[in-house]
CSV table of C-alpha atoms in Angstrom, one decimal:
chain,number,residue,atom,x,y,z
A,236,UNK,CA,10.5,14.9,-19.4
A,237,UNK,CA,12.3,14.0,-16.1
A,238,UNK,CA,14.5,11.1,-15.0
A,239,UNK,CA,13.8,10.2,-11.4
A,240,UNK,CA,15.7,6.9,-10.7
A,241,UNK,CA,18.8,8.7,-9.4
A,242,UNK,CA,16.8,11.3,-7.4
A,243,UNK,CA,16.8,11.4,-3.6
A,244,UNK,CA,14.2,12.3,-1.1
A,245,UNK,CA,15.6,14.8,1.4
A,246,UNK,CA,12.5,15.5,3.4
A,247,UNK,CA,8.9,14.4,3.4
A,248,UNK,CA,6.0,16.1,5.1
A,249,UNK,CA,2.5,14.6,5.5
A,250,UNK,CA,-0.7,16.0,6.7
A,251,UNK,CA,-4.4,15.1,6.6
A,252,UNK,CA,-6.4,17.8,5.0
A,253,UNK,CA,-9.9,18.2,6.5
A,254,UNK,CA,-12.7,20.7,6.2
A,255,UNK,CA,-12.8,21.3,9.9
A,256,UNK,CA,-9.8,22.5,11.9
A,257,UNK,CA,-7.6,19.7,13.1
A,258,UNK,CA,-4.6,19.1,15.3
A,259,UNK,CA,-3.0,16.3,13.3
A,260,UNK,CA,0.7,16.3,13.9
A,261,UNK,CA,3.2,17.0,11.1
A,262,UNK,CA,5.5,14.2,10.1
A,263,UNK,CA,9.0,15.0,8.8
A,264,UNK,CA,11.0,12.0,7.8
A,265,UNK,CA,14.5,12.4,6.3
A,266,UNK,CA,15.6,8.8,5.9
A,267,UNK,CA,14.0,5.8,4.1
A,268,UNK,CA,15.2,2.3,3.3
A,269,UNK,CA,16.2,2.0,-0.4
A,270,UNK,CA,13.1,0.0,-1.2
A,271,UNK,CA,10.8,2.5,0.5
A,272,UNK,CA,12.4,5.4,-1.3
A,273,UNK,CA,12.1,3.7,-4.7
A,274,UNK,CA,8.4,3.1,-4.0
A,275,UNK,CA,7.9,6.8,-3.0
A,276,UNK,CA,9.7,8.1,-6.1
A,277,UNK,CA,7.7,5.8,-8.3
A,278,UNK,CA,4.4,7.0,-6.8
A,279,UNK,CA,5.3,10.7,-6.8
A,280,UNK,CA,7.6,11.2,-9.8
A,281,UNK,CA,6.9,8.5,-12.4
A,282,UNK,CA,3.8,10.3,-13.8
A,283,UNK,CA,6.0,13.2,-14.7
A,284,UNK,CA,8.5,11.1,-16.6
A,285,UNK,CA,6.3,11.4,-19.8
A,286,UNK,CA,4.5,14.7,-19.3
A,287,UNK,CA,4.7,17.0,-22.3
A,288,UNK,CA,3.9,20.4,-20.9
A,289,UNK,CA,6.0,22.7,-18.7
A,290,UNK,CA,4.7,25.7,-16.7
A,291,UNK,CA,5.9,28.6,-14.7
A,292,UNK,CA,4.4,30.7,-11.9
A,293,UNK,CA,2.3,33.8,-12.8
A,294,UNK,CA,0.4,36.5,-11.2
A,295,UNK,CA,-1.9,39.1,-12.8
A,296,UNK,CA,-0.4,42.0,-10.9
A,297,UNK,CA,3.1,41.1,-9.7
A,298,UNK,CA,4.8,37.7,-9.5
A,299,UNK,CA,6.1,38.5,-6.0
A,300,UNK,CA,2.4,38.3,-4.9
A,301,UNK,CA,2.2,34.6,-6.0
A,302,UNK,CA,2.1,32.8,-2.6
A,303,UNK,CA,3.3,29.4,-3.7
A,304,UNK,CA,6.2,31.0,-5.7
A,305,UNK,CA,7.3,32.9,-2.6
A,306,UNK,CA,7.1,29.8,-0.4
A,307,UNK,CA,8.9,27.6,-2.9
A,308,UNK,CA,11.7,30.1,-3.3
A,309,UNK,CA,12.1,30.2,0.5
A,310,UNK,CA,12.3,26.4,0.7
A,311,UNK,CA,14.9,26.4,-2.1
A,312,UNK,CA,17.0,29.1,-0.5
A,313,UNK,CA,16.8,27.6,3.0
A,314,UNK,CA,17.5,24.1,1.6
A,315,UNK,CA,14.8,22.7,4.0
A,316,UNK,CA,11.1,22.6,4.5
A,317,UNK,CA,11.5,24.2,7.9
A,318,UNK,CA,8.3,26.0,9.0
A,319,UNK,CA,7.4,26.8,5.3
A,320,UNK,CA,5.4,23.7,4.9
A,321,UNK,CA,2.8,25.1,7.2
A,322,UNK,CA,2.5,28.1,4.9
A,323,UNK,CA,1.8,25.7,2.0
A,324,UNK,CA,-1.0,23.9,4.0
A,325,UNK,CA,-2.6,27.3,4.9
A,326,UNK,CA,-2.4,28.5,1.3
A,327,UNK,CA,-3.9,25.2,0.0
A,328,UNK,CA,-6.8,25.6,2.5
A,329,UNK,CA,-7.4,29.2,1.5
A,330,UNK,CA,-7.4,28.3,-2.2
A,331,UNK,CA,-9.8,25.4,-1.8
A,332,UNK,CA,-12.9,26.6,-0.1
A,333,UNK,CA,-15.3,25.5,-2.9
A,334,UNK,CA,-17.9,23.1,-1.4
A,335,UNK,CA,-17.1,20.4,-4.0
A,336,UNK,CA,-13.5,20.2,-3.1
A,337,UNK,CA,-12.6,16.9,-1.4
A,338,UNK,CA,-10.6,16.1,1.8
A,339,UNK,CA,-7.4,14.2,1.4
A,340,UNK,CA,-3.8,13.4,2.3
A,341,UNK,CA,-1.2,16.0,1.5
A,342,UNK,CA,2.4,15.2,0.9
A,343,UNK,CA,5.1,17.8,0.5
A,344,UNK,CA,8.5,16.4,-0.6
A,345,UNK,CA,11.9,18.0,-1.1
A,346,UNK,CA,13.9,16.2,-3.8
A,347,UNK,CA,17.5,16.4,-5.0
A,348,UNK,CA,19.1,15.3,-8.3
A,349,UNK,CA,16.0,15.0,-10.5
A,350,UNK,CA,17.4,14.9,-14.1
A,351,UNK,CA,15.8,17.6,-16.3
A,352,UNK,CA,17.2,18.7,-19.6
A,353,UNK,CA,20.3,16.5,-19.0
A,354,UNK,CA,21.2,18.2,-15.7
A,355,UNK,CA,20.4,17.4,-12.0
A,356,UNK,CA,18.1,19.9,-10.3
A,357,UNK,CA,16.5,20.1,-6.9
A,358,UNK,CA,12.7,20.1,-6.7
A,359,UNK,CA,9.7,20.5,-4.5
A,360,UNK,CA,6.8,18.1,-4.9
A,361,UNK,CA,3.2,18.8,-3.6
A,362,UNK,CA,0.8,15.9,-3.9
A,363,UNK,CA,-2.8,15.6,-2.8
A,364,UNK,CA,-4.5,12.2,-2.6
A,365,UNK,CA,-8.3,12.2,-2.5
A,366,UNK,CA,-9.2,8.6,-3.7
A,367,UNK,CA,-7.4,5.6,-2.4
A,368,UNK,CA,-6.9,2.1,-3.9
A,369,UNK,CA,-8.6,-0.9,-2.3
A,370,UNK,CA,-6.3,-3.9,-1.8
A,371,UNK,CA,-6.1,-7.2,0.0
A,372,UNK,CA,-3.4,-7.9,2.6
A,373,UNK,CA,-2.6,-11.7,2.6
A,374,UNK,CA,-2.4,-13.5,5.9
A,375,UNK,CA,0.6,-14.2,8.1
A,376,UNK,CA,0.5,-18.0,7.8
A,377,UNK,CA,2.2,-18.4,11.2
A,378,UNK,CA,-1.1,-17.1,12.7
A,379,UNK,CA,-4.7,-17.8,12.1
A,380,UNK,CA,-5.3,-17.1,8.3
A,381,UNK,CA,-7.5,-14.1,7.5
A,382,UNK,CA,-7.8,-11.7,4.6
A,383,UNK,CA,-7.5,-8.0,5.5
A,384,UNK,CA,-9.3,-5.6,3.2
A,385,UNK,CA,-7.6,-2.1,3.3
A,386,UNK,CA,-7.3,1.1,1.4
A,387,UNK,CA,-4.1,2.8,0.5
A,388,UNK,CA,-1.9,4.7,-2.0
A,389,UNK,CA,-0.4,2.8,-4.8
A,390,UNK,CA,1.2,3.5,-8.2
A,391,UNK,CA,-2.1,4.7,-9.7
A,392,UNK,CA,-1.7,8.4,-10.8
A,393,UNK,CA,-2.5,10.7,-7.9
A,394,UNK,CA,-5.4,13.1,-7.9
A,395,UNK,CA,-3.5,16.3,-7.9
A,396,UNK,CA,0.3,16.9,-8.2
A,397,UNK,CA,2.9,19.4,-9.0
A,398,UNK,CA,6.7,19.3,-9.0
A,399,UNK,CA,8.5,22.6,-8.9
A,400,UNK,CA,12.0,22.2,-10.5
A,401,UNK,CA,14.5,24.8,-9.2
A,402,UNK,CA,15.9,25.7,-12.6
A,403,UNK,CA,17.0,29.2,-13.1
A,404,UNK,CA,14.1,31.5,-12.5
A,405,UNK,CA,11.4,31.3,-13.8
A,406,UNK,CA,11.2,27.9,-12.1
A,407,UNK,CA,9.9,25.0,-14.2
A,408,UNK,CA,6.7,23.5,-13.0
A,409,UNK,CA,5.2,20.1,-14.0
A,410,UNK,CA,1.6,19.7,-12.9
A,411,UNK,CA,-1.6,17.8,-13.4
A,412,UNK,CA,-5.1,17.5,-12.0
A,413,UNK,CA,-7.0,14.2,-12.5
A,414,UNK,CA,-10.3,15.7,-11.3
A,415,UNK,CA,-10.6,18.6,-13.8
A,416,UNK,CA,-14.4,18.5,-13.5
A,417,UNK,CA,-14.0,20.1,-10.1
A,418,UNK,CA,-13.4,23.8,-9.5
A,419,UNK,CA,-10.0,24.4,-11.1
A,420,UNK,CA,-8.4,25.6,-7.9
A,421,UNK,CA,-5.3,23.4,-8.0
A,422,UNK,CA,-3.8,25.0,-11.1
A,423,UNK,CA,-5.4,28.4,-11.1
A,424,UNK,CA,-5.7,29.4,-7.4
A,425,UNK,CA,-3.2,27.2,-5.5
A,426,UNK,CA,-0.3,27.2,-8.0
A,427,UNK,CA,-1.4,30.0,-10.4
A,428,UNK,CA,0.6,28.9,-13.5
A,429,UNK,CA,0.9,29.6,-17.1
A,430,UNK,CA,2.7,27.8,-20.0
A,431,UNK,CA,6.5,28.3,-19.9
A,432,UNK,CA,8.1,29.7,-23.0
A,433,UNK,CA,10.6,27.0,-23.7
A,434,UNK,CA,11.5,24.4,-26.3
A,435,UNK,CA,9.2,21.8,-24.8
A,436,UNK,CA,6.1,24.0,-25.3
A,437,UNK,CA,7.3,25.3,-28.6
A,438,UNK,CA,7.5,21.7,-29.8
A,439,UNK,CA,4.0,20.9,-28.5
A,440,UNK,CA,2.3,24.0,-29.7
A,441,UNK,CA,3.8,24.0,-33.1
A,442,UNK,CA,2.9,20.4,-33.7
A,443,UNK,CA,-0.7,21.0,-32.4
A,444,UNK,CA,-1.1,24.0,-34.7
A,445,UNK,CA,0.3,22.1,-37.7
A,446,UNK,CA,-2.2,19.2,-37.2
A,447,UNK,CA,-5.1,21.6,-36.8
A,448,UNK,CA,-4.1,23.4,-40.0
A,449,UNK,CA,-3.7,20.3,-42.1
A,450,UNK,CA,-6.8,18.5,-40.9
A,451,UNK,CA,-9.2,21.5,-40.5
A,452,UNK,CA,-8.1,24.6,-42.2
A,453,UNK,CA,-6.4,23.3,-45.4
A,454,UNK,CA,-9.6,21.4,-46.7
A,455,UNK,CA,-11.4,24.8,-46.5
A,456,UNK,CA,-8.9,26.5,-48.7
A,457,UNK,CA,-7.6,23.8,-51.1
A,458,UNK,CA,-8.8,20.7,-52.8
A,459,UNK,CA,-6.9,18.2,-50.7
A,460,UNK,CA,-7.7,14.5,-50.4
A,461,UNK,CA,-7.4,12.5,-47.2
A,462,UNK,CA,-4.3,10.7,-48.5
A,463,UNK,CA,-2.7,14.1,-49.1
A,464,UNK,CA,-3.5,15.2,-45.6
A,465,UNK,CA,-2.0,12.0,-44.2
A,466,UNK,CA,1.0,12.5,-46.3
A,467,UNK,CA,1.5,16.1,-45.0
A,468,UNK,CA,1.0,14.8,-41.4
A,469,UNK,CA,3.6,12.1,-41.9
A,470,UNK,CA,6.1,14.6,-43.4
A,471,UNK,CA,5.5,17.0,-40.4
A,472,UNK,CA,6.2,14.4,-37.8
A,473,UNK,CA,9.1,12.9,-39.8
A,474,UNK,CA,10.8,16.3,-39.8
A,475,UNK,CA,10.5,16.6,-36.0
A,476,UNK,CA,11.7,13.0,-35.5
A,477,UNK,CA,14.8,13.5,-37.6
A,478,UNK,CA,15.9,17.0,-36.8
A,479,UNK,CA,17.5,18.1,-33.5
A,480,UNK,CA,16.6,21.8,-33.9
A,481,UNK,CA,13.6,23.3,-35.6
A,482,UNK,CA,13.8,25.9,-38.3
A,483,UNK,CA,10.4,27.2,-39.5
A,484,UNK,CA,11.5,27.9,-43.1
A,485,UNK,CA,13.2,24.5,-43.4
A,486,UNK,CA,10.1,22.8,-42.0
A,487,UNK,CA,7.8,24.6,-44.5
A,488,UNK,CA,9.9,23.5,-47.5
A,489,UNK,CA,10.1,19.9,-46.1
A,490,UNK,CA,6.4,19.6,-45.7
A,491,UNK,CA,4.8,21.8,-48.4
A,492,UNK,CA,7.7,21.9,-51.0
A,493,UNK,CA,7.7,24.9,-53.3
A,494,UNK,CA,3.9,25.5,-52.9
A,495,UNK,CA,4.0,29.2,-52.1
A,496,UNK,CA,0.3,29.5,-51.8
A,497,UNK,CA,0.1,26.7,-49.2
A,498,UNK,CA,3.1,28.1,-47.3
A,499,UNK,CA,1.6,31.6,-47.2
A,500,UNK,CA,-1.7,30.1,-46.0
A,501,UNK,CA,0.1,28.1,-43.3
A,502,UNK,CA,2.0,31.2,-42.1
A,503,UNK,CA,-1.2,33.2,-41.8
A,504,UNK,CA,-2.9,30.4,-39.9
A,505,UNK,CA,0.1,30.1,-37.6
A,506,UNK,CA,-0.1,33.8,-36.6
A,507,UNK,CA,-3.9,33.6,-36.2
A,508,UNK,CA,-3.6,30.5,-34.0
A,509,UNK,CA,-0.9,32.0,-31.8
A,510,UNK,CA,-3.0,35.2,-31.3
A,511,UNK,CA,-6.1,33.3,-30.4
A,512,UNK,CA,-4.3,30.9,-28.1
A,513,UNK,CA,-2.2,33.7,-26.6
A,514,UNK,CA,1.0,31.9,-27.5
A,515,UNK,CA,4.4,33.0,-28.7
A,516,UNK,CA,6.2,30.2,-30.5
A,517,UNK,CA,9.8,30.8,-31.7
A,518,UNK,CA,10.8,30.2,-35.3
A,519,UNK,CA,13.9,28.3,-34.1
A,520,UNK,CA,14.1,26.0,-31.1
A,521,UNK,CA,15.6,22.8,-29.8
A,522,UNK,CA,13.1,19.9,-30.5
A,523,UNK,CA,11.9,18.1,-27.4
A,524,UNK,CA,12.1,14.4,-28.4
A,525,UNK,CA,9.7,13.2,-25.7
A,526,UNK,CA,7.0,15.7,-26.8
A,527,UNK,CA,7.4,14.5,-30.4
A,528,UNK,CA,7.0,10.9,-29.3
A,529,UNK,CA,3.7,11.8,-27.5
A,530,UNK,CA,2.4,14.0,-30.3
A,531,UNK,CA,3.1,11.4,-32.9
A,532,UNK,CA,0.3,9.2,-31.4
A,533,UNK,CA,-2.3,11.7,-32.5
A,534,UNK,CA,-0.9,12.3,-36.0
A,535,UNK,CA,-3.3,9.8,-37.6
A,536,UNK,CA,-1.9,8.0,-40.6
A,537,UNK,CA,-5.1,5.9,-41.0
A,538,UNK,CA,-7.3,6.1,-44.0
A,539,UNK,CA,-10.8,4.8,-43.1
A,540,UNK,CA,-12.9,3.5,-46.0
A,541,UNK,CA,-16.5,3.0,-45.1
A,542,UNK,CA,-16.6,0.2,-42.4
A,543,UNK,CA,-14.7,-2.2,-44.5
A,544,UNK,CA,-11.0,-1.1,-44.6
A,545,UNK,CA,-8.4,0.8,-42.6
A,546,UNK,CA,-5.4,1.7,-44.6
A,547,UNK,CA,-2.3,2.7,-42.7
A,548,UNK,CA,-0.1,5.1,-44.8
A,549,UNK,CA,3.4,5.6,-43.4
A,550,UNK,CA,5.6,6.1,-46.5
A,551,UNK,CA,5.6,7.3,-50.1
A,552,UNK,CA,2.4,9.0,-51.1
A,553,UNK,CA,3.1,8.2,-54.8
A,554,UNK,CA,2.4,4.5,-54.1
A,555,UNK,CA,-1.3,5.1,-53.5
A,556,UNK,CA,-3.7,6.4,-56.2
A,557,UNK,CA,-7.4,7.4,-55.8
A,558,UNK,CA,-9.9,6.9,-58.6
A,559,UNK,CA,-13.5,6.2,-59.7
A,560,UNK,CA,-14.7,3.5,-62.1
A,561,UNK,CA,-17.4,3.7,-64.8
A,562,UNK,CA,-20.1,2.7,-62.3
A,563,UNK,CA,-19.2,5.6,-60.0
A,564,UNK,CA,-17.5,3.4,-57.4
A,565,UNK,CA,-14.5,5.0,-55.7
A,566,UNK,CA,-11.3,3.0,-55.3
A,567,UNK,CA,-7.7,3.2,-54.2
A,568,UNK,CA,-4.8,1.6,-56.1
A,569,UNK,CA,-1.8,0.6,-53.9
A,570,UNK,CA,1.6,-0.3,-55.3
A,571,UNK,CA,4.0,-2.5,-53.3
A,572,UNK,CA,7.0,-4.9,-53.6
A,573,UNK,CA,6.7,-7.2,-50.6
A,574,UNK,CA,3.8,-8.8,-48.8
A,575,UNK,CA,4.0,-10.0,-45.2
């Protein structure tokens, strides 16, 4: 989704978030040694290098009333955190008054030159750490050897994070919450976000809808075998891997051929799916390759036969046949040229 190796940290703000009022000083640091900056970028930005969803700010009444949107825009326009970071801390505390919400360390970071969509953009990262990693610090052998047991922040995915990329408005947001069992204040109350209508989410939503149709809806309407379903899933993901842009009509012919009944059923399900999920997926869009790579992992091409065999089907559906012998035992016949 993003490339962060060439990005730079312009400012970093740190504060301890506690339930009670505190007087902890703010820390703004503008310069880091190259190794320090690489470590920070890896901790903060690496989790977003493979994320497959993009979001944007929302508000039920007026977007101008979204607090974090207003604060982010001010930081972007001023090109500095200035006093605005205090507003982010206050907004976070006001958004997280649920008794189960944990204390933690808050980092607010202003980045430059994050690569997104092939172009460098500035960004604002907000990260909350609630659980720390335990580690052992080895001794200084010039002194008396001793092992120091400490807790700190490592490369493990942080508890809560968002990166606001200053694309043309609406800004593009990347976000996650590793403690979704808690009150969902991070995404709903603090950020207040919704899926962004762009090619990334169009790719994700269409692939998810297609998988649901083939594996759940199609068997209810048609007599379709597991091998046929796998073949349709393989054709679907193959189209997305080979094409640079998506065309719905072209996709339907590529997957379903001239089967008008199946195509009409698919179109009806697509409309129903979008209505129920409150989505609006375009019929033509640029395909997000990283999203396809992620989604391909859940497009199962495995045929499970009792507890004895798993058959992986990746290619020509015509090379596998299903049948039943005179004793009523089911079987598959597989044709091949080479064995390895």
